[in-house]
Short mmCIF file of C-alpha atoms in Angstrom, two decimals:
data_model
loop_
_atom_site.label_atom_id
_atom_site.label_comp_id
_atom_site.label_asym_id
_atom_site.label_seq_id
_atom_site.Cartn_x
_atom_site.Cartn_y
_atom_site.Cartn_z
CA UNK A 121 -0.70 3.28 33.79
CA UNK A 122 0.84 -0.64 33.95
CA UNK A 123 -1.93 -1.56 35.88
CA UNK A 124 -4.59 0.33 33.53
CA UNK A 125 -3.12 -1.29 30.58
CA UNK A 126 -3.14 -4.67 31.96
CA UNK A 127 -6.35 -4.55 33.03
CA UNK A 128 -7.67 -2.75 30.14
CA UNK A 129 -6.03 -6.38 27.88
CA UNK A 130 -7.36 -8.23 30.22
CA UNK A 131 -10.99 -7.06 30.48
CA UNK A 132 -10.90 -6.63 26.46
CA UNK A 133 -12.43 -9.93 24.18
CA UNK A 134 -10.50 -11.53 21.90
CA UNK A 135 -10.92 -9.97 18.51
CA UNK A 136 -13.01 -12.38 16.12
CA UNK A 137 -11.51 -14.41 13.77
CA UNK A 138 -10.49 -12.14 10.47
CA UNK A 139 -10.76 -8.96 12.46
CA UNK A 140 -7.69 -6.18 11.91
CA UNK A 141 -5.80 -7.42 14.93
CA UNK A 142 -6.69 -10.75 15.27
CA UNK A 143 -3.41 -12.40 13.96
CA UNK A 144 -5.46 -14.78 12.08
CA UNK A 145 -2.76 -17.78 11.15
CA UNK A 146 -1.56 -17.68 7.35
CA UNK A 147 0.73 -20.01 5.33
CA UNK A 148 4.40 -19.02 4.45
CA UNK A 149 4.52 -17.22 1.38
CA UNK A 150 4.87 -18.70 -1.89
CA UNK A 151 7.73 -19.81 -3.89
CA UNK A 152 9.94 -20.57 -0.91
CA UNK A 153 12.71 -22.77 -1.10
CA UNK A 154 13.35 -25.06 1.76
CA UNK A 155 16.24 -23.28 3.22
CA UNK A 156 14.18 -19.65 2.81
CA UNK A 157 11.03 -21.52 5.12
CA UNK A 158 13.44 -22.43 7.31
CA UNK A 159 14.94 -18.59 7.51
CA UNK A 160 11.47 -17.40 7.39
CA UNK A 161 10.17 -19.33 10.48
CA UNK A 162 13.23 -18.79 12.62
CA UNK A 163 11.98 -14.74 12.89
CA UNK A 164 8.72 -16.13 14.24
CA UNK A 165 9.92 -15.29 17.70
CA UNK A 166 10.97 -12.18 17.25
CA UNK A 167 7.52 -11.17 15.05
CA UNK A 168 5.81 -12.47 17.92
CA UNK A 169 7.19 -9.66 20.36
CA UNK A 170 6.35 -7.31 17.52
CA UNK A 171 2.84 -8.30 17.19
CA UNK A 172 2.25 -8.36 21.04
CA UNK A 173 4.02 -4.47 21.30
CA UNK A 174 1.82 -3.94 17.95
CA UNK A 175 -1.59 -5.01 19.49
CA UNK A 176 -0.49 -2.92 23.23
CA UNK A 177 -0.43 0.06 21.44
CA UNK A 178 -3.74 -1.05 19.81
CA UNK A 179 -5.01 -1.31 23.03
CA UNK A 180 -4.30 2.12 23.92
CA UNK A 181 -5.48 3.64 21.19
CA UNK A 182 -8.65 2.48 21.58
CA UNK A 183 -8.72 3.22 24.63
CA UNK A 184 -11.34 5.97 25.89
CA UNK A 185 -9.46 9.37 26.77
CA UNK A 186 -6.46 8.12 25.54
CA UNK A 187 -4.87 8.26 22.52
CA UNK A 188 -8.17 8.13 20.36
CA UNK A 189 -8.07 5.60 17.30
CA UNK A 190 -8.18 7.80 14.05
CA UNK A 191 -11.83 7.96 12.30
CA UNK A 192 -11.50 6.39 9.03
CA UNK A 193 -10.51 8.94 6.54
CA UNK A 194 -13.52 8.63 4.37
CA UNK A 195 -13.09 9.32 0.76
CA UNK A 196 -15.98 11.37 -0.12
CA UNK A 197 -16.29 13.37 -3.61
CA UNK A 198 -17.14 17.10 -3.03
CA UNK A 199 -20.38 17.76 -4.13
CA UNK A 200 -19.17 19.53 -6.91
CA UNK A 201 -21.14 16.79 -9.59
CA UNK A 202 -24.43 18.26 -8.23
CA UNK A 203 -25.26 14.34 -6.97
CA UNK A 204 -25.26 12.59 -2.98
CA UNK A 205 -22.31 9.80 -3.90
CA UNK A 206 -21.21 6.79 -1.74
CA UNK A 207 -17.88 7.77 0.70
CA UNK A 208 -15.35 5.25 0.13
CA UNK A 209 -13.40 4.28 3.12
CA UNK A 210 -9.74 5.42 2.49
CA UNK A 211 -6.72 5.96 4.35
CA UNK A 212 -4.94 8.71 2.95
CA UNK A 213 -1.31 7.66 4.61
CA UNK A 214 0.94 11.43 4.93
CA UNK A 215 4.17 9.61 4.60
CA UNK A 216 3.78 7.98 1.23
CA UNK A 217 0.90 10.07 -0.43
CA UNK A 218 -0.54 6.61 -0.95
CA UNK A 219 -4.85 5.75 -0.55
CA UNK A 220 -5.00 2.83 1.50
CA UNK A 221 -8.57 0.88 0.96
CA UNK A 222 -10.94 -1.68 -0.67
CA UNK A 223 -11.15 -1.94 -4.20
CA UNK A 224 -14.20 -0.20 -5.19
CA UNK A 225 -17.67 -1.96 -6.06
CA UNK A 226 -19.74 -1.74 -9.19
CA UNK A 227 -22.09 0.12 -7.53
CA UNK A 228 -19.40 2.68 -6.16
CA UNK A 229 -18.11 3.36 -9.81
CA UNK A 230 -19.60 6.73 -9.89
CA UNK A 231 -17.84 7.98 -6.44
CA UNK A 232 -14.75 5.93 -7.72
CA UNK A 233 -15.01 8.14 -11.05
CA UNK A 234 -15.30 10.81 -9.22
CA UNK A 235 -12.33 10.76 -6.49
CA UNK A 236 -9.83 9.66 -9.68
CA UNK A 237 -10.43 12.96 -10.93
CA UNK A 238 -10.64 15.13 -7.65
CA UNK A 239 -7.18 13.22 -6.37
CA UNK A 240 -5.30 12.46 -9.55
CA UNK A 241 -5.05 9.28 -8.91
CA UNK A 242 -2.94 7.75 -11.98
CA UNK A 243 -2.08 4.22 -10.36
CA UNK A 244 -3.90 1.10 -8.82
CA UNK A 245 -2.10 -1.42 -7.37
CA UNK A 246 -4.84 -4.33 -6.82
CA UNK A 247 -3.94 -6.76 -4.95
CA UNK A 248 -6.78 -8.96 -4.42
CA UNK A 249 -6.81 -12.94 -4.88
CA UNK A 250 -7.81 -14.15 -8.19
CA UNK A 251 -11.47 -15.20 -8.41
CA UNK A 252 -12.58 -13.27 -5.16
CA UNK A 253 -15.70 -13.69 -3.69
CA UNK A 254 -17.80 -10.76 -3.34
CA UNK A 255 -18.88 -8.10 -6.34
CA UNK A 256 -16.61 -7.43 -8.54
CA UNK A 257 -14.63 -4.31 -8.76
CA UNK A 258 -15.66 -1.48 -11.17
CA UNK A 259 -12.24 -1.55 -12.61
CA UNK A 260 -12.26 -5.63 -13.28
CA UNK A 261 -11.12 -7.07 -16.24
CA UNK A 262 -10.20 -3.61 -18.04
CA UNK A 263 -12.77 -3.33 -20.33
CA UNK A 264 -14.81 -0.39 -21.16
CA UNK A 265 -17.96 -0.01 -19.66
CA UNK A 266 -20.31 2.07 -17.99
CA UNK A 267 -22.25 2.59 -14.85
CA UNK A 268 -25.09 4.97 -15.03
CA UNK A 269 -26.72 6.22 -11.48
CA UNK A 270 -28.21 9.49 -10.18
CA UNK A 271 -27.70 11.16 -13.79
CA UNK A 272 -23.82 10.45 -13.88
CA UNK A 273 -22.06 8.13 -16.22
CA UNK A 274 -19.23 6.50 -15.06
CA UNK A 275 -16.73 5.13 -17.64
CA UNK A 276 -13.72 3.02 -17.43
CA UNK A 277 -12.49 2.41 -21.04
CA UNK A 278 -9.37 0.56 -21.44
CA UNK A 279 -6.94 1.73 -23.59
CA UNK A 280 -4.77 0.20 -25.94
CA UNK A 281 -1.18 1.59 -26.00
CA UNK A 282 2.09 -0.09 -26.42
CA UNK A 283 3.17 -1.32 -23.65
CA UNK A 284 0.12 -1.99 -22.11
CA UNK A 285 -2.28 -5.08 -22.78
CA UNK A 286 -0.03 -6.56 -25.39
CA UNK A 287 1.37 -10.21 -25.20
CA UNK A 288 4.60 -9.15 -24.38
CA UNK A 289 4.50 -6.64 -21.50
CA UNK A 290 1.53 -9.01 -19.93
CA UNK A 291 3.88 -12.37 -20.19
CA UNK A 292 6.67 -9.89 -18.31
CA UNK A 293 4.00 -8.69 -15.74
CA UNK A 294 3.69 -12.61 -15.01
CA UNK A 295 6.82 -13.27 -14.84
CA UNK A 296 7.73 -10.38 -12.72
CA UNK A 297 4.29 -10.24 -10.42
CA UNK A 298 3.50 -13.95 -10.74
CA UNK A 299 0.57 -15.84 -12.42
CA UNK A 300 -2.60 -13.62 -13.58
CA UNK A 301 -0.55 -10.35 -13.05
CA UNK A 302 -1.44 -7.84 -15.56
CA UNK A 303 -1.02 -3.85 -16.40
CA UNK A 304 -3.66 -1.82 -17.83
CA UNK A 305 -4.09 1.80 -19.15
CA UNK A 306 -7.52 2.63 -18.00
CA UNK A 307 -8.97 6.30 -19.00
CA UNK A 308 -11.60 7.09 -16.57
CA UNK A 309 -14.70 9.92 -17.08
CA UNK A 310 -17.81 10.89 -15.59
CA UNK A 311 -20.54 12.40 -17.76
CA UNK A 312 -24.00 13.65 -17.39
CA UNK A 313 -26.22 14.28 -20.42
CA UNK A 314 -23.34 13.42 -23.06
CA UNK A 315 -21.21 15.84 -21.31
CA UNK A 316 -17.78 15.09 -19.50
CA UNK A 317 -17.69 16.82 -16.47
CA UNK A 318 -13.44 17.76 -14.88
CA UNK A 319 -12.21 17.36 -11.51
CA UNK A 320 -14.36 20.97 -10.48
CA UNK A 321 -17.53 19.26 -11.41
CA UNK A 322 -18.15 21.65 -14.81
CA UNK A 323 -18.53 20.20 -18.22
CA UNK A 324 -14.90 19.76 -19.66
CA UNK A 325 -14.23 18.51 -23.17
CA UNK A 326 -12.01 15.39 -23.45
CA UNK A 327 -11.39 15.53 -19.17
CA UNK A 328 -9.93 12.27 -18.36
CA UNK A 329 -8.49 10.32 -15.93
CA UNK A 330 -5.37 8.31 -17.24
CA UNK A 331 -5.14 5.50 -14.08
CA UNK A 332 -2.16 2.62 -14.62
CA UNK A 333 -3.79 -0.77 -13.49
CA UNK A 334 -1.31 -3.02 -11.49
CA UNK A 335 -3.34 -6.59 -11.14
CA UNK A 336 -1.07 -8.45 -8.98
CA UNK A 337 -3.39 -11.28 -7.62
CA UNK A 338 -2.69 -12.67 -4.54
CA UNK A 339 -3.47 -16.19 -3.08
CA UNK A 340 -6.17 -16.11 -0.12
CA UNK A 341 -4.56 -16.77 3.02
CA UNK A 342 -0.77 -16.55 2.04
CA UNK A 343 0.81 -13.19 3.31
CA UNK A 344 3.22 -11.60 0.68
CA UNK A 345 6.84 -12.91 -0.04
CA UNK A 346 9.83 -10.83 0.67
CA UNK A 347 10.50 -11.02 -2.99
CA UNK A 348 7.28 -10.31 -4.25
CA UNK A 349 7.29 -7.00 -2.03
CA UNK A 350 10.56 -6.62 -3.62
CA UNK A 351 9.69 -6.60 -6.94
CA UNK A 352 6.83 -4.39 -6.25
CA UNK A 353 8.83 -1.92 -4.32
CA UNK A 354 11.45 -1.84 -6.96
CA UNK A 355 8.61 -1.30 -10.01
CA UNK A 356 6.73 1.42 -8.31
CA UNK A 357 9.86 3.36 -7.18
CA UNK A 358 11.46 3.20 -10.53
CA UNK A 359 8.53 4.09 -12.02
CA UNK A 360 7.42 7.55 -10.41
CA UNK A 361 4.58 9.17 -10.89
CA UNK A 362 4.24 13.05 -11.39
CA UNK A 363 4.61 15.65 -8.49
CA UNK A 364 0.26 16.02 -7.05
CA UNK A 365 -0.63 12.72 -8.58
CA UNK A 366 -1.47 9.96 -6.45
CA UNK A 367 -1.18 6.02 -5.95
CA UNK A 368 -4.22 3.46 -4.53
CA UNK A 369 -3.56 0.41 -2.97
CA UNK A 370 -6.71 -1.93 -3.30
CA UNK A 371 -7.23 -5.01 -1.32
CA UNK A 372 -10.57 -7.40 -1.23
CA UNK A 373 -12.88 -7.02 2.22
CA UNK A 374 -11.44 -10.01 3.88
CA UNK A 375 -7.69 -9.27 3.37
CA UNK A 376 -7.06 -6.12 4.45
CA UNK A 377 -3.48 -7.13 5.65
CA UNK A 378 -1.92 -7.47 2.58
CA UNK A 379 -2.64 -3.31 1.61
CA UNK A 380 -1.15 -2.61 4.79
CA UNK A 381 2.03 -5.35 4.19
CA UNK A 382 2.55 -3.31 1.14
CA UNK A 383 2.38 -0.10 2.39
CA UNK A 384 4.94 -0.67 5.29
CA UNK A 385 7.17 -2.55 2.80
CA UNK A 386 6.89 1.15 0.31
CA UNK A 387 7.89 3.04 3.57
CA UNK A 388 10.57 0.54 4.55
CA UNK A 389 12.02 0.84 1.35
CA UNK A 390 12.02 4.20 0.57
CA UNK A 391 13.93 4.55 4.57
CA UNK A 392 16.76 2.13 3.03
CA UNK A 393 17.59 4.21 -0.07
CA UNK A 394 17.60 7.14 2.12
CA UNK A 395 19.89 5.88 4.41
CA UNK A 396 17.64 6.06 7.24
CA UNK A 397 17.90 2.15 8.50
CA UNK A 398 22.17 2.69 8.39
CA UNK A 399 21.69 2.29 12.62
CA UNK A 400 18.33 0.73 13.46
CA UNK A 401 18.18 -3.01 13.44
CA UNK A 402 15.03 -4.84 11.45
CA UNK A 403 13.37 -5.19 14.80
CA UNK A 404 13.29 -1.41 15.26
CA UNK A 405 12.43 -0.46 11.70
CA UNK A 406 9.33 -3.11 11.11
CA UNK A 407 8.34 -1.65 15.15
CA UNK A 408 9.00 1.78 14.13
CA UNK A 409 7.14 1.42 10.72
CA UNK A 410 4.34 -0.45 11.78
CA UNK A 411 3.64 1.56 14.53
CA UNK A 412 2.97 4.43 11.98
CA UNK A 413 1.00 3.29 9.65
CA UNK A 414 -1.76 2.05 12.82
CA UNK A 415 -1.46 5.81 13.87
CA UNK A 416 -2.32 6.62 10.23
CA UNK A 417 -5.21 4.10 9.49
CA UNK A 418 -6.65 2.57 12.81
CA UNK A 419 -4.68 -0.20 14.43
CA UNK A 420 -2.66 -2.76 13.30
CA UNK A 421 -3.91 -5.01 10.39
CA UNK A 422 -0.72 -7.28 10.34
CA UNK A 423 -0.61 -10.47 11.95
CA UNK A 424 2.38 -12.30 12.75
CA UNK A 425 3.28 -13.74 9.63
CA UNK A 426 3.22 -10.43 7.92
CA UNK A 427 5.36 -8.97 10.34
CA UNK A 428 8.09 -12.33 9.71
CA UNK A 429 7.73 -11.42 6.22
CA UNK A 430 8.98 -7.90 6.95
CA UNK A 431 11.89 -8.59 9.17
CA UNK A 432 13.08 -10.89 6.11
CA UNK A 433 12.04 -7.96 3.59
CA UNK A 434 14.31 -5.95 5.50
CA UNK A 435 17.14 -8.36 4.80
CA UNK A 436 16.42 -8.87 1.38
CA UNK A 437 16.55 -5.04 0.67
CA UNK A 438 20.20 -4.74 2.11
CA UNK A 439 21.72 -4.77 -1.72
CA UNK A 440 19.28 -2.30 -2.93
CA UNK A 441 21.35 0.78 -3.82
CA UNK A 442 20.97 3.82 -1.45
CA UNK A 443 20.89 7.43 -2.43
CA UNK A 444 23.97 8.87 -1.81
CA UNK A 445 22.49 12.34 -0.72
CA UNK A 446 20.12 10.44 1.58
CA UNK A 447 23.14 8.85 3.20
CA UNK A 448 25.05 11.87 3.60
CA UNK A 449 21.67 13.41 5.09
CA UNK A 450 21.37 10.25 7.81
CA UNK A 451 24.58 10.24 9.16
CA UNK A 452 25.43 13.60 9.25
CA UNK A 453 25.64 14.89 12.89
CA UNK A 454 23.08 16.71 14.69
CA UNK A 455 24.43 20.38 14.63
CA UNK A 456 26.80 19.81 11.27
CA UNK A 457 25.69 22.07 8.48
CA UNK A 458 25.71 20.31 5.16
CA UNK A 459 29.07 21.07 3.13
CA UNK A 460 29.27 21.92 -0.61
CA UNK A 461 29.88 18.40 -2.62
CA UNK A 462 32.88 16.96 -3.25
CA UNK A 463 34.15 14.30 -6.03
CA UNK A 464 34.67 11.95 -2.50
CA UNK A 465 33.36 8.63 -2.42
CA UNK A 466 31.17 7.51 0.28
CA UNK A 467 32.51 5.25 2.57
CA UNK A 468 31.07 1.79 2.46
CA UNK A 469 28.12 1.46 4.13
CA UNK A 470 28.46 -1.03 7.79
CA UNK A 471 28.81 -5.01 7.32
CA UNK A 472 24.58 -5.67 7.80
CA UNK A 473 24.20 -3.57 4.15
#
């Protein structure tokens, strides 16, 4: 098998330039200090021998009669609005719930529409750079419009509510999310003739699609802070959405890294409060994490500077507090039956927390 694999690396090309794998070379994040650059380049090493392990695996999973690379997990509406829509590529990823994929196109608005209300999708977390090339999303600016095509409507109508698109909340999404952040309520139908149609394809009066609309504008070619991903972790955790409803994560065509950044940084997270990182080291949890999510969606889309900014997300996570029932749950023995609670404290968590 050593001599397969190395072979198999050798005899493979070198992935072009912006492919999934390729590593391409990004700046530090923004809004470092000096000493935090300094912090964040000394894990370079170490994210180096993650990438490397990363891109083996890789290897192997495309490799024929081997593990076989998953198909993209298309996201096509049922044909239960009577019209042939576009698929849009999406990941659904089984540990978070979460669709993984591009922001949707103008001319996708209709299968967009139409895979809001067939998933419940009530949150978009966009994450593409401010001013990207390439056509715009269907969901840009949130403003109402409509997209008319094969005798559907598609509407995305923004609504007004407190707490959304007023000078206040949008000054804190800035100042939480950075420059050009913003939140918006968008209600989202599909119609033919004058009549909405629900998530079963019938006519349905007043069926809409209530979808919370996270801008958070990244800079091209920068891979995500630590405390960015923090603030973003800590938002979207705290605010949950409802049991069957479901969260997108939308990056532009020629970023797909920061989507997947995101997504390992959700699952990292969510380990923490649970306890689950108590005895694996950031090494093992970014490998361990990582490793998942190219299972899940293809193989890896990180390159090396995402991975440094995970090992120091890791770090920066360590005074987030955990759920006590989680941490009773991790280091409980194998064998131990859970016990009835008690008014107990915990004991403090090891040194590294």
């Amino acid at each position: 098998m050593k001599m397969f694999l190395s072979s198999l690396l050798r005899s493979r090309p070198a992935p072009p330039a912006g492919s999934p794998i390729a590593g391409t070379p990004l700046k530090p994040p923004p809004g470092f200090s000096r000493a935090e650059a300094q912090a964040w380049q000394a894990l370079s090493g170490k994210a180096a021998a993650l990438h490397e392990s990363l891109r083996v695996a890789s290897a192997i999973q495309l490799a024929p009669g081997l593990i076989n690379r998953p198909n993209q997990n298309l996201l096509p509406p049922s044909n239960a609005f009577g019209t042939a829509l576009r698929p849009l590529p999406a990941h659904r990823m089984p540990d978070t719930g979460n669709l993984l994929m591009l922001a949707p196109t103008r001319s996708e608005a209709q299968s967009w529409a139409a895979a809001c209300l067939e998933q419940h999708v009530a949150r978009v977390v966009d994450l593409r750079p401010a001013g990207s090339a390439g056509e715009p999303s269907c969901m840009d600016g949130g403003k109402t419009h409509q997209d008319h095509r094969g005798g559907l409507a598609a509407r995305f109508r923004a609504i007004n509510l407190r707490g959304f698109r007023s000078r206040k909340p949008a000054a804190a999404a800035e100042k939480t999310f950075g420059a050009h952040a913003s939140k918006t309520l968008i209600g989202v139908t599909l119609s033919r003739g004058g009549r909405t149609l629900g998530a079963s394809g019938q006519p349905s009066e007043g069926a809409e699609q209530l979808v919370e609309w996270l801008r958070v504008p990244i800079k091209q070619g920068e891979a995500l802070s630590p405390a960015l991903l923090k603030r973003l972790c800590g938002h979207l955790t705290t605010h949950k959405l409802e049991p069957g409803q479901r969260q997108a994560i939308q990056t532009a065509a020629d970023d797909r890294r920061a989507g997947a950044t995101l997504e390992a940084a959700l699952m990292l997270y969510a380990a923490h409060r649970e306890g689950q990182l108590l005895e694996r080291t950031p090494e093992e949890a970014v490998q361990a994490t990582c490793a998942r999510i190219s299972l899940q969606s293809g193989p890896t889309q990180l390159g090396t500077e995402d991975l440094m900014t995970l090992l120091a997300f890791v770090q920066d996570i360590k005074d987030v507090p955990l759920n006590p029932e989680g941490v009773r749950t991790a280091l409980r023995p194998r064998g131990i039956e859970p016990q009835a609670p008690t008014s107990e404290a915990l004991p403090p968590p090891p040194d590294w927390l």
